[in-house]
Amino acid sequence: MVNVIINGKSVSVPEGSTILEAARIAGIKIPTLCYLKDINAIGACRVCVVEVKGARSLVASCVYPVSEGMEIITNSPRVLKSRKTTVELILSDHEKKCLSCVRSKNCELQSLSKELGCDENHYDGAVNQFPLDLSTPYLIRDNNKCILCRRCVAACHDYQSVSVIGANARGFDTHIGTFFSQDLDKVPCVACGQCINVCPTGALREREEIDDVLAAINDKEKHVVFVTAPAVRVAIGEEFGYPVGTNTQGKMVAAIKKLGADRVYDVNMTADLTIMEEGYEFLHRLKNNGVLPMLTSCSPGWIKFVEHYYPEFIPNLSTCKSPQQMFGAVIKTYYAEKQGLDPKNIVVVSVMPCTAKKFEKGRDYQSASGVPDIDYVLTTRELARLIKREGIMFNQLEDEDFDPALGIGSTAGLIFGATGGVMEAALRTLREVLEGKSFENLDFKEVRGMKGIKEATYNIAGIDVKVAVASSLSNARTLLEKIKKGEADYHFIEIMTCPGGCVNGGGQPIRTAEERNNMDIPGLRAKAIYDTDAKSKLRKSHDNPVVKELYENYFGEPNSHKAHEILHTKYVKRGL
Amino acid sequence: MGKIKLTKVAFAGTAEQEKQLKEKLAEIKQMEGALMPALQAAQEIYGYLPKEVQAIIAEELGISQEEVFGVATFYSQFTLNPQGKIQVSVCLGTACYVKGSGEVLDKFKSLLGIEEGECTADGKYSLVATRCIGCCGLAPVLTVNDKVYGKVSVSDVEKIIAENN
């Protein structure tokens, strides 16, 4: 331990702590802007500066280690003046169109400016002007609002190991861009949206589809079906003031009904269907010397990653569509037939914790009925915005259930929302199918939790099934490299693009760096999912009555010809 | 993003150049901070750092293409633009500038259709603005390859281009 004095108060902190960490232990907050725990400690923005007795100049507390007897002042007039000047200089080259900015009231630059008493027009000088990057269906980059904190660059590099964005040019010309300033759709971006989640300002946002959805709802000809992903219900409440990790499924469903949707269904149902299709696909590969390890295919950022960076693993990917796409496909085939509707008049809106889903819906081989399976994808954030825009008072709504028929999902489907969930759901079903009996204890705890890579071996019907689970693409890369080198012989691998799984997806409510640095946000949201699962009566995908009905009356059996036509897809090599 | 000057000149690297580059990269790829010497070597071999060459560097060093580009655009010693067969350098030193070399440079820009630091799409002309070249008595001064032109006026520009065509 090291003894230091912060603002006159003695405190003992672990050796190697930074001043920022030491201050937190002492209960003193130092503002930060570019700092993001674990991935971005670069001392670039100079907002976290403090005075250290004996030091020649102010030091950046996020990178400055403490030493024995160090005396630190975090709030002297000199410090406050420096911070204010720094932020005013940042503001001098920031497009201050704050009133309608998507991040207004949730902008770290805005809060800091207010906190420090800044004058946003103090420095009147040259201002950079950048065109917006509107090239992709999932993300908009507006460098006019970028403050060069490089948090997005760190997320792209550290979480996803793809580094398609970085700082280009120099000095006043510095901007975040891509290789040879190409549009984002021309570089191997995986569409994960983690860059949006870490952005302190409005420089990055999803490509909104709210207006299209409203137009569909107001079109009398259209039958509008909403489907919501597992992870949305445990996060959307945050947009309405609920604590992180609150499951507000009932209010979410009620709100969507108020928006005017004709039906609201639960993607947990097609998560169950995925388990059936993917489970049988796995068994087929296992019994017939098929390509192993089999890799899950639910996470579209991961699929894009394989197509760009590891095309040699395309044969390992399950051919199953993702639960989102399966739902769209089921609605526009089975449901359309049953309801006597023309698929062209059905609009399927999926609400996802994800930006890559906006890319996925436009992929080839995702149009089972001849028209795209999914019409619009709203992120969790967009749904919250839409609910607010329509004047629906979310917090006061009575809980409602998903619509009957397709609205039943098991909580094996629900746990898809957290890393390890797909694997656990698959194991619950595989074990019972192979051993021909049901089990009381359905927990596979080894694959749960926020660890980046998890490995386990389960003996199922006499076979040792080796499984691995990874979340974030840098962890996925580690696993793939191990397999390439022959250092691992897994049978079945679950990969989720975002660290912690969909609960931490690129379309989820944005939390400030302060919150990210001091709370386990993905862990809390995942806990809400597992708590719901623990209390559930329907915890196995193969017990879902809707799934049973679909196989009995429509698909025949898992992996049937019809199931292949409607529920499976193909992948393409994309190159770098 | 308009701040980086990208060339329209088609890449014309030879197999020999690629072999040379790959040999150099094999030699240095294990060392820490190999990117800077890699870019320096590449610029020596090709005269500039085209996209195709930066992609080779990224691949060989096992880093992303953007990481290479970020460094290549940070240091002014690196250029993304090839040198034309005919290089026009207009002096913007104090004396020349006062005598109107800025207008001369502008005239070249408009006649050649390129910005300063760029090369025409056919690879023929490139245009740079230089600091004082040491013959202020002849201001405004420019050079076309090794040939020096003194006391130049805007109206001479067309003739100079024609002479060197």
XYZ file of C-alpha atoms in Angstrom:
741
model
C 0.000 0.000 0.000
C 1.048 3.575 -0.629
C 0.135 6.533 1.555
C -0.881 9.725 -0.189
C -2.590 12.975 0.779
C -5.437 14.065 -1.443
C -7.012 17.475 -0.761
C -5.512 17.364 2.714
C -6.903 13.927 3.496
C -4.575 10.983 4.117
C -5.437 7.818 2.288
C -3.790 4.473 1.770
C -4.134 2.988 -1.728
C -2.741 -0.063 -3.546
C 0.655 0.305 -5.123
C 0.475 1.090 -8.822
C -2.816 2.969 -8.513
C -3.204 6.044 -10.642
C -4.107 9.326 -8.984
C -7.580 8.978 -10.486
C -8.065 5.589 -8.814
C -6.601 6.813 -5.534
C -8.981 9.779 -5.519
C -11.944 7.484 -6.044
C -10.850 5.448 -3.019
C -10.686 8.716 -1.065
C -14.222 9.522 -2.229
C -13.135 12.342 -4.486
C -14.344 12.593 -8.068
C -11.994 13.829 -10.745
C -13.748 14.568 -14.032
C -12.536 12.667 -17.095
C -13.342 12.736 -20.778
C -11.061 10.490 -22.828
C -10.486 7.955 -20.058
C -12.248 4.610 -20.250
C -11.234 1.903 -17.823
C -9.283 -1.001 -19.326
C -9.201 0.333 -22.855
C -8.369 4.016 -22.998
C -5.935 5.516 -20.506
C -3.965 7.851 -22.753
C -3.933 11.170 -20.908
C -4.968 12.941 -24.086
C -7.830 15.257 -23.185
C -6.230 16.876 -20.083
C -9.569 17.221 -18.320
C -8.463 15.022 -15.409
C -5.452 17.185 -14.544
C -4.526 17.713 -10.888
C -1.796 19.453 -8.932
C 0.954 17.316 -7.465
C 3.214 18.997 -4.960
C 6.706 19.317 -6.431
C 5.635 18.569 -10.011
C 6.526 21.198 -12.570
C 3.139 21.240 -14.242
C -0.339 19.831 -13.796
C -0.457 16.074 -14.361
C -3.077 13.858 -16.010
C -4.455 11.815 -13.142
C -5.711 8.943 -15.322
C -2.174 7.880 -16.185
C -0.062 9.270 -13.329
C 0.858 6.622 -10.735
C 0.892 7.512 -7.050
C 4.041 7.302 -4.938
C 4.660 7.267 -1.198
C 3.933 10.599 0.493
C 2.557 12.225 -2.664
C 0.450 15.341 -2.024
C -2.326 15.898 -4.522
C -4.845 18.702 -4.941
C -7.734 17.949 -7.272
C -9.728 21.164 -7.017
C -7.394 24.164 -6.690
C -8.228 27.328 -8.653
C -5.333 26.511 -10.990
C -6.739 23.052 -11.702
C -10.278 24.303 -12.252
C -9.098 27.074 -14.552
C -7.051 24.623 -16.601
C -9.963 22.216 -16.981
C -12.262 25.019 -18.011
C -9.836 26.287 -20.638
C -9.320 22.772 -21.980
C -13.035 22.156 -22.390
C -13.575 25.607 -23.921
C -10.863 24.824 -26.478
C -12.542 21.509 -27.274
C -15.845 23.369 -27.655
C -14.232 25.869 -30.044
C -14.041 23.121 -32.689
C -17.217 21.277 -31.775
C -20.440 21.651 -33.693
C -22.658 22.957 -30.930
C -25.990 21.922 -32.386
C -27.053 20.583 -29.026
C -30.787 21.241 -28.943
C -31.810 18.375 -31.185
C -28.669 16.283 -30.826
C -29.444 12.642 -30.194
C -27.090 12.745 -27.218
C -28.458 15.934 -25.656
C -28.821 15.397 -21.900
C -26.721 12.257 -22.253
C -23.571 13.954 -23.519
C -20.433 13.907 -21.428
C -19.104 17.069 -23.057
C -22.339 18.886 -22.272
C -22.333 17.822 -18.605
C -18.702 18.738 -18.221
C -19.195 22.151 -19.811
C -21.990 22.876 -17.397
C -20.089 21.494 -14.418
C -17.014 23.593 -15.153
C -18.969 26.758 -15.986
C -17.651 26.945 -19.538
C -18.553 29.522 -22.151
C -19.022 27.529 -25.344
C -18.195 30.532 -27.480
C -15.154 31.707 -25.541
C -12.727 30.831 -28.327
C -13.992 31.984 -31.655
C -11.823 30.664 -34.471
C -11.430 28.167 -37.260
C -13.850 25.264 -37.189
C -13.368 21.987 -39.038
C -16.109 20.934 -41.400
C -16.499 17.299 -42.250
C -19.022 15.509 -44.421
C -21.108 12.890 -42.601
C -20.411 9.236 -43.291
C -23.829 7.911 -44.243
C -22.544 4.921 -46.163
C -23.777 2.114 -43.921
C -27.276 1.073 -42.907
C -26.278 0.909 -39.241
C -24.136 3.858 -38.248
C -23.625 7.562 -38.853
C -20.315 9.219 -38.162
C -20.470 12.982 -37.691
C -16.913 14.146 -37.152
C -18.122 17.709 -36.624
C -19.107 16.592 -33.147
C -16.012 14.470 -32.557
C -13.669 15.602 -29.797
C -10.856 13.154 -30.674
C -10.977 11.323 -27.350
C -10.237 8.091 -29.262
C -12.582 6.009 -27.147
C -14.170 4.603 -30.338
C -10.724 3.782 -31.691
C -9.907 1.910 -28.485
C -13.200 -0.026 -28.552
C -12.637 -1.020 -32.183
C -9.103 -2.139 -31.385
C -9.377 -3.620 -27.911
C -12.862 -5.121 -27.841
C -13.094 -6.195 -31.445
C -9.500 -6.382 -32.717
C -10.535 -4.981 -36.070
C -9.241 -1.397 -35.918
C -11.044 -0.095 -38.941
C -11.039 3.388 -37.465
C -8.157 5.450 -36.185
C -6.782 8.964 -35.993
C -5.708 10.226 -39.400
C -3.654 13.336 -40.306
C -2.211 15.675 -37.734
C -2.715 18.765 -35.607
C -5.854 20.726 -36.382
C -6.525 18.388 -39.322
C -6.633 15.292 -37.095
C -9.839 13.334 -37.487
C -11.078 9.824 -36.871
C -11.308 8.007 -40.141
C -10.610 4.840 -42.060
C -7.908 3.426 -44.317
C -7.489 5.877 -47.187
C -10.504 7.831 -45.913
C -12.894 5.291 -47.424
C -16.528 5.181 -46.444
C -17.259 2.781 -43.635
C -19.082 0.397 -45.961
C -15.866 -0.097 -47.938
C -13.733 -1.225 -44.995
C -14.054 -4.420 -42.927
C -16.168 -2.882 -40.148
C -18.234 -5.518 -38.322
C -21.169 -3.173 -37.543
C -21.085 -3.937 -33.797
C -21.760 -0.365 -32.665
C -19.452 -0.554 -29.651
C -17.943 2.715 -30.913
C -21.344 4.366 -30.460
C -21.656 3.081 -26.913
C -18.343 4.571 -25.838
C -18.681 7.914 -27.657
C -19.025 10.774 -25.160
C -20.791 13.036 -27.680
C -23.101 12.819 -30.669
C -20.319 12.040 -33.152
C -21.541 8.469 -33.511
C -25.086 7.247 -33.615
C -27.156 4.500 -35.153
C -28.902 5.049 -38.420
C -32.415 5.752 -37.240
C -35.450 3.970 -38.718
C -38.036 5.572 -36.425
C -39.755 7.574 -39.170
C -40.098 4.507 -41.411
C -41.666 2.576 -38.567
C -44.112 5.395 -37.815
C -45.078 5.561 -41.486
C -45.759 1.810 -41.492
C -47.886 2.050 -38.350
C -49.921 4.854 -39.892
C -50.415 2.966 -43.148
C -53.788 1.219 -42.885
C -52.762 -1.317 -45.540
C -49.915 -2.626 -43.450
C -50.057 -5.275 -40.766
C -47.293 -4.260 -38.380
C -45.678 -6.890 -36.188
C -43.120 -5.959 -33.552
C -40.705 -8.552 -32.213
C -38.353 -7.806 -29.342
C -35.006 -9.416 -28.572
C -34.187 -11.019 -25.209
C -31.756 -8.317 -24.048
C -33.978 -5.309 -24.799
C -36.360 -5.840 -21.857
C -33.568 -5.757 -19.258
C -32.132 -2.481 -20.546
C -34.871 -0.269 -21.968
C -36.025 0.672 -18.471
C -32.755 2.576 -18.031
C -33.980 5.091 -20.612
C -36.894 5.823 -18.284
C -34.937 6.054 -15.052
C -35.017 2.465 -13.833
C -31.816 1.132 -12.253
C -29.439 -0.910 -14.414
C -30.594 -4.525 -14.407
C -34.373 -4.017 -14.193
C -36.559 -6.278 -16.315
C -39.377 -4.095 -17.633
C -40.775 -6.588 -20.141
C -44.416 -5.903 -19.246
C -44.121 -2.139 -19.671
C -42.130 -2.519 -22.855
C -44.835 -4.714 -24.387
C -47.564 -2.346 -23.199
C -45.744 0.617 -24.712
C -45.347 -1.090 -28.090
C -49.047 -1.923 -28.119
C -49.780 1.750 -27.427
C -47.635 2.701 -30.401
C -50.203 0.952 -32.565
C -48.516 -2.322 -33.437
C -50.926 -4.995 -34.654
C -48.989 -7.745 -32.863
C -46.116 -7.872 -30.397
C -44.095 -11.058 -30.222
C -41.104 -12.299 -28.317
C -37.882 -13.223 -30.123
C -37.319 -15.734 -27.307
C -39.619 -17.929 -29.387
C -37.304 -18.040 -32.385
C -34.336 -18.307 -30.046
C -36.010 -21.583 -29.043
C -36.459 -22.453 -32.699
C -32.768 -21.682 -33.251
C -31.874 -24.134 -30.497
C -33.862 -26.841 -32.251
C -32.361 -26.153 -35.658
C -28.838 -25.499 -34.434
C -28.960 -28.380 -31.927
C -29.952 -30.886 -34.600
C -27.428 -29.421 -37.003
C -24.769 -29.962 -34.350
C -25.869 -33.548 -33.750
C -25.795 -34.198 -37.476
C -22.249 -32.841 -37.725
C -21.168 -34.824 -34.687
C -22.580 -38.124 -35.948
C -21.566 -37.769 -39.577
C -18.029 -36.436 -39.269
C -19.225 -32.987 -40.264
C -17.135 -29.838 -39.923
C -16.373 -29.125 -36.266
C -16.170 -27.137 -34.126
C -19.543 -25.758 -35.033
C -19.758 -22.012 -34.491
C -22.991 -20.267 -33.546
C -24.530 -17.839 -35.999
C -26.849 -15.625 -33.932
C -24.616 -12.583 -33.742
C -24.403 -10.717 -37.063
C -21.266 -8.757 -36.187
C -19.486 -12.036 -35.601
C -20.736 -13.402 -38.932
C -19.403 -10.344 -40.733
C -16.127 -10.739 -38.848
C -15.715 -14.343 -40.041
C -16.575 -13.347 -43.594
C -13.951 -10.593 -43.625
C -11.178 -11.961 -41.453
C -11.556 -15.751 -41.166
C -13.372 -16.961 -44.300
C -11.723 -20.357 -43.871
C -14.116 -20.857 -40.934
C -17.289 -20.244 -42.962
C -17.957 -24.032 -43.194
C -17.868 -24.138 -39.378
C -20.637 -21.570 -39.015
C -24.064 -22.955 -38.296
C -26.273 -22.311 -41.303
C -29.124 -21.252 -39.005
C -30.480 -17.776 -39.486
C -30.361 -15.629 -36.367
C -33.458 -15.547 -34.126
C -34.358 -12.128 -35.585
C -34.332 -13.423 -39.144
C -36.105 -16.638 -38.202
C -38.908 -14.605 -36.679
C -39.342 -12.492 -39.770
C -39.282 -15.631 -41.904
C -41.875 -17.435 -39.748
C -44.173 -14.395 -39.777
C -44.026 -13.965 -43.536
C -44.529 -17.668 -44.295
C -46.352 -19.671 -41.620
C -48.149 -16.756 -39.962
C -49.027 -15.072 -43.268
C -50.544 -18.303 -44.562
C -52.462 -18.854 -41.365
C -53.794 -15.310 -41.213
C -54.423 -15.133 -44.940
C -52.115 -12.138 -45.322
C -49.912 -11.228 -48.250
C -46.312 -11.121 -46.966
C -45.886 -7.882 -48.907
C -48.406 -6.224 -46.628
C -46.753 -7.376 -43.431
C -44.165 -5.100 -41.869
C -41.926 -6.765 -39.314
C -40.174 -4.367 -36.953
C -37.576 -5.964 -34.753
C -36.317 -4.241 -31.645
C -32.736 -5.182 -31.004
C -29.904 -4.349 -28.610
C -27.793 -4.268 -31.736
C -26.695 -2.167 -34.700
C -25.371 -5.113 -36.739
C -28.965 -6.351 -36.993
C -29.617 -3.359 -39.264
C -26.944 -4.747 -41.540
C -28.151 -8.319 -41.199
C -31.669 -7.590 -42.408
C -30.272 -6.454 -45.758
C -28.086 -9.523 -46.324
C -28.689 -11.934 -49.195
C -30.493 -15.215 -48.462
C -32.693 -13.567 -45.815
C -35.976 -13.425 -47.706
C -37.843 -16.683 -47.099
C -41.113 -15.413 -48.581
C -39.559 -13.512 -51.462
C -39.571 -10.219 -49.563
C -37.050 -9.415 -46.807
C -37.764 -11.326 -43.592
C -37.312 -8.152 -41.539
C -38.351 -4.678 -42.651
C -37.048 -2.395 -39.936
C -34.711 -2.739 -36.996
C -34.925 -0.360 -34.067
C -32.249 -0.349 -31.404
C -33.298 -0.342 -27.754
C -32.437 3.371 -27.751
C -34.606 4.083 -30.783
C -37.590 2.301 -29.242
C -37.204 4.467 -26.132
C -37.020 7.606 -28.297
C -40.108 6.541 -30.198
C -42.021 5.876 -26.977
C -41.078 9.336 -25.691
C -41.943 11.016 -28.964
C -45.415 9.462 -28.885
C -46.010 10.763 -25.384
C -46.396 7.343 -23.831
C -45.716 7.405 -20.097
C -43.670 4.247 -19.835
C -43.271 4.219 -16.062
C -46.995 4.395 -15.460
C -48.044 1.639 -17.849
C -49.723 -1.516 -16.590
C -47.699 -4.586 -17.502
C -48.947 -6.471 -20.537
C -48.107 -9.820 -22.081
C -46.877 -10.602 -25.559
C -49.653 -11.567 -27.939
C -50.752 -15.191 -27.887
C -49.783 -17.750 -30.513
C -46.277 -16.726 -31.531
C -45.698 -14.768 -28.321
C -44.530 -17.610 -26.109
C -40.801 -17.914 -25.530
C -38.937 -20.049 -23.048
C -36.335 -18.538 -20.780
C -33.784 -20.751 -22.557
C -34.476 -18.291 -25.349
C -34.267 -15.368 -22.953
C -30.736 -16.225 -21.801
C -29.552 -15.757 -25.415
C -29.210 -12.152 -24.268
C -26.128 -12.855 -22.155
C -22.804 -14.445 -23.098
C -23.048 -18.211 -22.643
C -26.810 -18.227 -22.942
C -27.042 -19.825 -26.365
C -24.665 -22.554 -25.251
C -26.602 -23.204 -22.055
C -29.930 -23.275 -23.884
C -28.466 -25.694 -26.451
C -27.050 -27.941 -23.735
C -30.380 -28.044 -21.910
C -32.017 -29.372 -25.066
C -29.199 -31.558 -26.397
C -28.869 -33.403 -23.110
C -32.547 -34.189 -22.864
C -32.861 -35.165 -26.526
C -29.807 -37.433 -26.408
C -30.474 -38.996 -23.028
C -34.217 -39.243 -23.559
C -35.219 -37.983 -20.108
C -35.802 -34.699 -18.365
C -33.540 -33.109 -15.812
C -34.338 -31.047 -12.740
C -31.181 -28.973 -12.608
C -30.948 -27.031 -15.825
C -28.060 -24.767 -14.891
C -24.778 -24.936 -16.767
C -22.943 -22.454 -14.585
C -19.507 -22.934 -16.202
C -20.632 -21.106 -19.322
C -22.203 -18.185 -17.430
C -20.572 -14.981 -16.339
C -18.758 -12.025 -17.846
C -15.403 -13.724 -18.434
C -14.254 -13.208 -22.017
C -13.513 -16.869 -22.777
C -15.136 -19.814 -20.982
C -14.456 -23.492 -21.586
C -16.184 -26.615 -20.308
C -16.625 -30.299 -21.065
C -19.957 -32.005 -20.469
C -20.575 -35.714 -20.682
C -23.807 -36.124 -22.580
C -25.014 -39.650 -23.347
C -21.490 -40.970 -23.026
C -19.912 -38.345 -25.279
C -17.543 -35.753 -23.871
C -18.770 -32.598 -25.516
C -16.147 -29.866 -25.395
C -17.588 -26.405 -25.569
C -16.227 -22.887 -25.526
C -17.915 -19.514 -25.196
C -16.382 -16.182 -26.122
C -17.725 -12.658 -26.161
C -16.032 -9.766 -27.984
C -14.270 -10.415 -31.259
C -10.794 -10.098 -29.817
C -11.647 -13.085 -27.620
C -13.185 -14.816 -30.640
C -9.962 -14.195 -32.529
C -7.962 -15.779 -29.706
C -10.120 -18.911 -29.920
C -9.925 -19.120 -33.709
C -6.147 -18.755 -33.639
C -5.924 -21.578 -31.083
C -8.012 -23.801 -33.340
C -5.904 -22.901 -36.380
C -2.746 -23.862 -34.523
C -4.306 -27.161 -33.466
C -4.170 -26.189 -29.794
C -7.885 -26.707 -29.173
C -10.390 -29.363 -30.176
C -13.782 -28.006 -29.220
C -16.981 -29.409 -30.643
C -19.236 -26.426 -30.235
C -18.444 -22.736 -29.761
C -20.719 -19.833 -28.967
C -19.505 -16.405 -30.022
C -21.137 -13.093 -29.238
C -19.757 -9.965 -30.855
C -20.152 -7.617 -27.919
C -18.316 -7.995 -24.595
C -20.741 -9.738 -22.247
C -23.169 -10.570 -25.060
C -26.274 -8.772 -26.290
C -26.963 -7.162 -22.896
C -24.009 -4.958 -23.792
C -24.878 -4.652 -27.473
C -24.163 -1.618 -29.621
C -27.834 -0.639 -29.619
C -28.324 -0.617 -25.852
C -28.802 2.480 -23.670
C -25.611 4.508 -23.497
C -23.991 4.810 -20.085
C -21.387 7.451 -19.320
C -17.728 6.594 -18.828
C -18.203 7.375 -15.136
C -20.868 4.655 -14.949
C -18.970 2.216 -17.143
C -15.827 2.667 -15.083
C -17.511 1.996 -11.765
C -20.331 -0.461 -12.453
C -20.558 -3.868 -14.114
C -23.316 -2.813 -16.498
C -23.356 -5.976 -18.666
C -23.209 -8.107 -15.519
C -26.187 -6.345 -13.914
C -28.293 -6.631 -17.060
C -27.327 -10.321 -17.386
C -28.308 -10.906 -13.768
C -31.807 -9.637 -14.538
C -32.000 -12.244 -17.304
C -30.801 -15.151 -15.162
C -33.048 -14.103 -12.268
C -36.033 -14.236 -14.614
C -34.895 -17.636 -15.915
C -34.530 -19.021 -12.385
C -38.168 -18.173 -11.633
C -39.525 -19.362 -14.961
C -41.702 -22.418 -15.553
C -40.685 -22.771 -19.193
C -36.913 -23.149 -19.254
C -36.300 -25.496 -22.176
C -36.583 -24.624 -25.835
C -37.933 -28.024 -26.849
C -40.828 -27.631 -24.388
C -42.028 -24.410 -26.004
C -45.578 -25.166 -27.238
C -45.233 -22.756 -30.173
C -42.088 -24.500 -31.332
C -43.822 -27.868 -31.040
C -46.781 -26.559 -33.028
C -44.477 -25.174 -35.726
C -42.788 -28.527 -36.212
C -46.013 -30.525 -36.055
C -47.980 -28.428 -38.469
C -45.431 -26.685 -40.641
C -41.770 -27.665 -40.684
C -42.174 -31.378 -39.991
C -38.961 -31.843 -38.069
C -35.785 -29.881 -37.288
C -33.531 -29.473 -40.338
C -36.278 -30.682 -42.679
C -36.187 -29.479 -46.266
C -38.788 -26.833 -45.476
C -36.940 -25.737 -42.350
C -33.791 -25.375 -44.444
C -35.536 -23.231 -46.998
C -37.065 -20.902 -44.452
C -34.801 -20.933 -41.407
C -31.284 -21.352 -42.795
C -28.982 -19.080 -44.772
C -25.635 -18.796 -46.571
C -22.480 -16.771 -46.031
C -20.053 -15.036 -48.353
C -16.344 -14.333 -48.288
C -15.895 -10.562 -48.037
C -12.174 -9.859 -47.991
C -10.312 -6.984 -46.344
C -12.742 13.615 -45.147
C -11.172 16.337 -47.193
C -8.044 16.899 -45.165
C -5.908 14.192 -46.764
C -4.697 14.503 -50.337
C -5.246 11.231 -52.129
C -3.810 10.561 -55.555
C -5.761 9.663 -58.667
C -2.670 8.201 -60.301
C -3.113 4.465 -60.899
C -0.750 2.210 -59.002
C 2.034 0.947 -61.249
C 4.245 -1.014 -58.869
C 6.400 -3.772 -60.326
C 6.941 -7.330 -59.112
C 10.552 -6.386 -58.472
C 9.488 -3.530 -56.148
C 7.117 -5.816 -54.277
C 9.836 -8.409 -53.819
C 12.186 -5.749 -52.486
C 9.546 -4.484 -50.046
C 8.628 -7.945 -48.789
C 12.274 -8.805 -48.198
C 12.716 -5.669 -46.168
C 9.526 -6.358 -44.195
C 10.590 -9.940 -43.454
C 13.820 -8.553 -42.096
C 12.238 -6.003 -39.743
C 8.828 -7.432 -38.825
C 9.982 -8.973 -35.543
C 11.406 -5.742 -34.153
C 9.376 -3.444 -31.960
C 8.040 -0.382 -33.749
C 8.589 -1.897 -37.192
C 5.989 0.324 -38.813
C 8.134 3.459 -39.162
C 11.099 1.719 -40.843
C 8.609 -0.223 -42.972
C 7.016 2.981 -44.246
C 10.417 4.572 -44.807
C 11.589 1.570 -46.815
C 8.382 1.506 -48.833
C 8.658 5.192 -49.676
C 12.237 4.678 -50.763
C 11.215 1.831 -53.062
C 8.066 3.352 -54.544
C 8.668 7.078 -54.083
C 5.362 7.375 -52.223
C 2.945 5.268 -50.154
C 0.057 4.085 -52.294
C -2.876 2.129 -50.904
C -1.689 -1.171 -52.356
C 1.682 -0.780 -50.655
C 0.197 0.167 -47.283
C -2.045 -2.899 -47.520
C 1.031 -5.101 -48.004
C 2.681 -3.515 -44.969
C -0.421 -4.106 -42.829
C -0.667 -7.722 -43.928
C 3.017 -8.470 -43.357
C 3.243 -6.722 -39.991
C -0.057 -8.192 -38.802
C -1.687 -4.854 -38.010
C -4.789 -3.226 -39.419
C -4.646 -1.149 -42.581
C -5.990 1.886 -40.738
C -3.158 1.689 -38.203
C -0.679 1.962 -41.075
C -2.605 4.821 -42.664
C -2.854 6.724 -39.366
C 0.929 6.815 -39.076
C 1.480 7.484 -42.785
C -0.740 10.571 -42.591
C 0.697 11.820 -39.306
C 4.283 12.407 -40.413
C 4.880 15.015 -43.075
C 7.903 13.086 -44.356
C 5.522 10.496 -45.804
C 3.570 11.211 -48.950
C 0.542 9.522 -50.461
C 1.157 11.170 -53.802
C 3.629 10.060 -56.464
C 6.083 12.509 -57.959
C 5.226 13.370 -61.546
C 7.749 13.001 -64.366
C 7.784 16.753 -64.398
C 7.978 18.238 -60.934
C 7.081 21.878 -60.556
C 8.292 23.481 -57.316
C 7.170 27.014 -56.628
C 9.098 28.908 -53.963
C 6.899 30.393 -51.260
C 9.826 31.860 -49.312
C 9.309 35.396 -48.016
C 10.901 37.235 -50.933
C 9.179 35.160 -53.615
C 5.862 35.333 -51.813
C 6.044 39.124 -51.535
C 6.800 39.242 -55.241
C 3.655 37.263 -56.062
C 4.665 33.588 -56.152
C 1.374 32.721 -54.430
C -0.516 33.812 -57.549
C 1.946 31.877 -59.714
C 1.249 28.757 -57.678
C -2.498 29.326 -58.018
C -2.127 29.603 -61.783
C -0.327 26.244 -61.909
C -3.077 24.733 -59.756
C -5.804 25.894 -62.067
C -3.998 24.979 -65.299
C -2.912 21.534 -64.093
C -6.127 20.885 -62.206
C -4.377 19.721 -59.063
C -3.729 21.030 -55.605
C -0.336 21.659 -54.138
C 1.210 18.315 -53.102
C -0.667 16.402 -55.779
C 0.110 14.746 -59.077
C -1.973 14.840 -62.264
C -3.939 11.637 -62.935
C -1.670 10.734 -65.874
C 1.352 10.856 -63.566
C 2.962 13.616 -65.639
C 3.046 16.744 -63.489
C 3.349 17.153 -59.783
C 3.230 20.439 -57.968
C 4.841 21.400 -54.677
C 5.300 24.608 -52.768
C 8.796 24.879 -51.345
C 10.513 27.026 -48.776
C 13.280 29.454 -49.835
C 15.517 27.889 -52.453
C 18.254 30.448 -52.003
C 18.097 32.773 -54.996
C 15.919 35.544 -53.691
C 17.430 37.982 -56.170
C 15.472 36.199 -58.909
C 12.159 36.269 -56.993
C 9.660 34.944 -57.712
C 11.423 31.684 -58.460
C 10.302 28.235 -59.468
C 11.982 25.072 -60.657
C 10.821 22.498 -63.175
C 12.817 19.390 -62.365
C 16.386 20.842 -62.340
C 15.682 23.919 -64.409
C 15.337 27.237 -62.570
C 12.971 29.980 -63.734
C 13.422 33.444 -62.216
C 11.350 36.630 -62.147
C 8.297 34.624 -63.140
C 4.900 36.212 -63.571
C 1.458 34.644 -63.756
C 1.375 35.192 -67.495
C 4.503 33.050 -67.959
C 2.942 29.931 -66.457
C 1.234 28.656 -69.566
C 4.461 29.023 -71.550
C 6.492 27.201 -68.891
C 4.102 24.252 -68.962
C 4.197 24.133 -72.764
C 8.004 24.291 -72.811
C 8.264 21.280 -70.545
C 5.498 19.238 -72.070
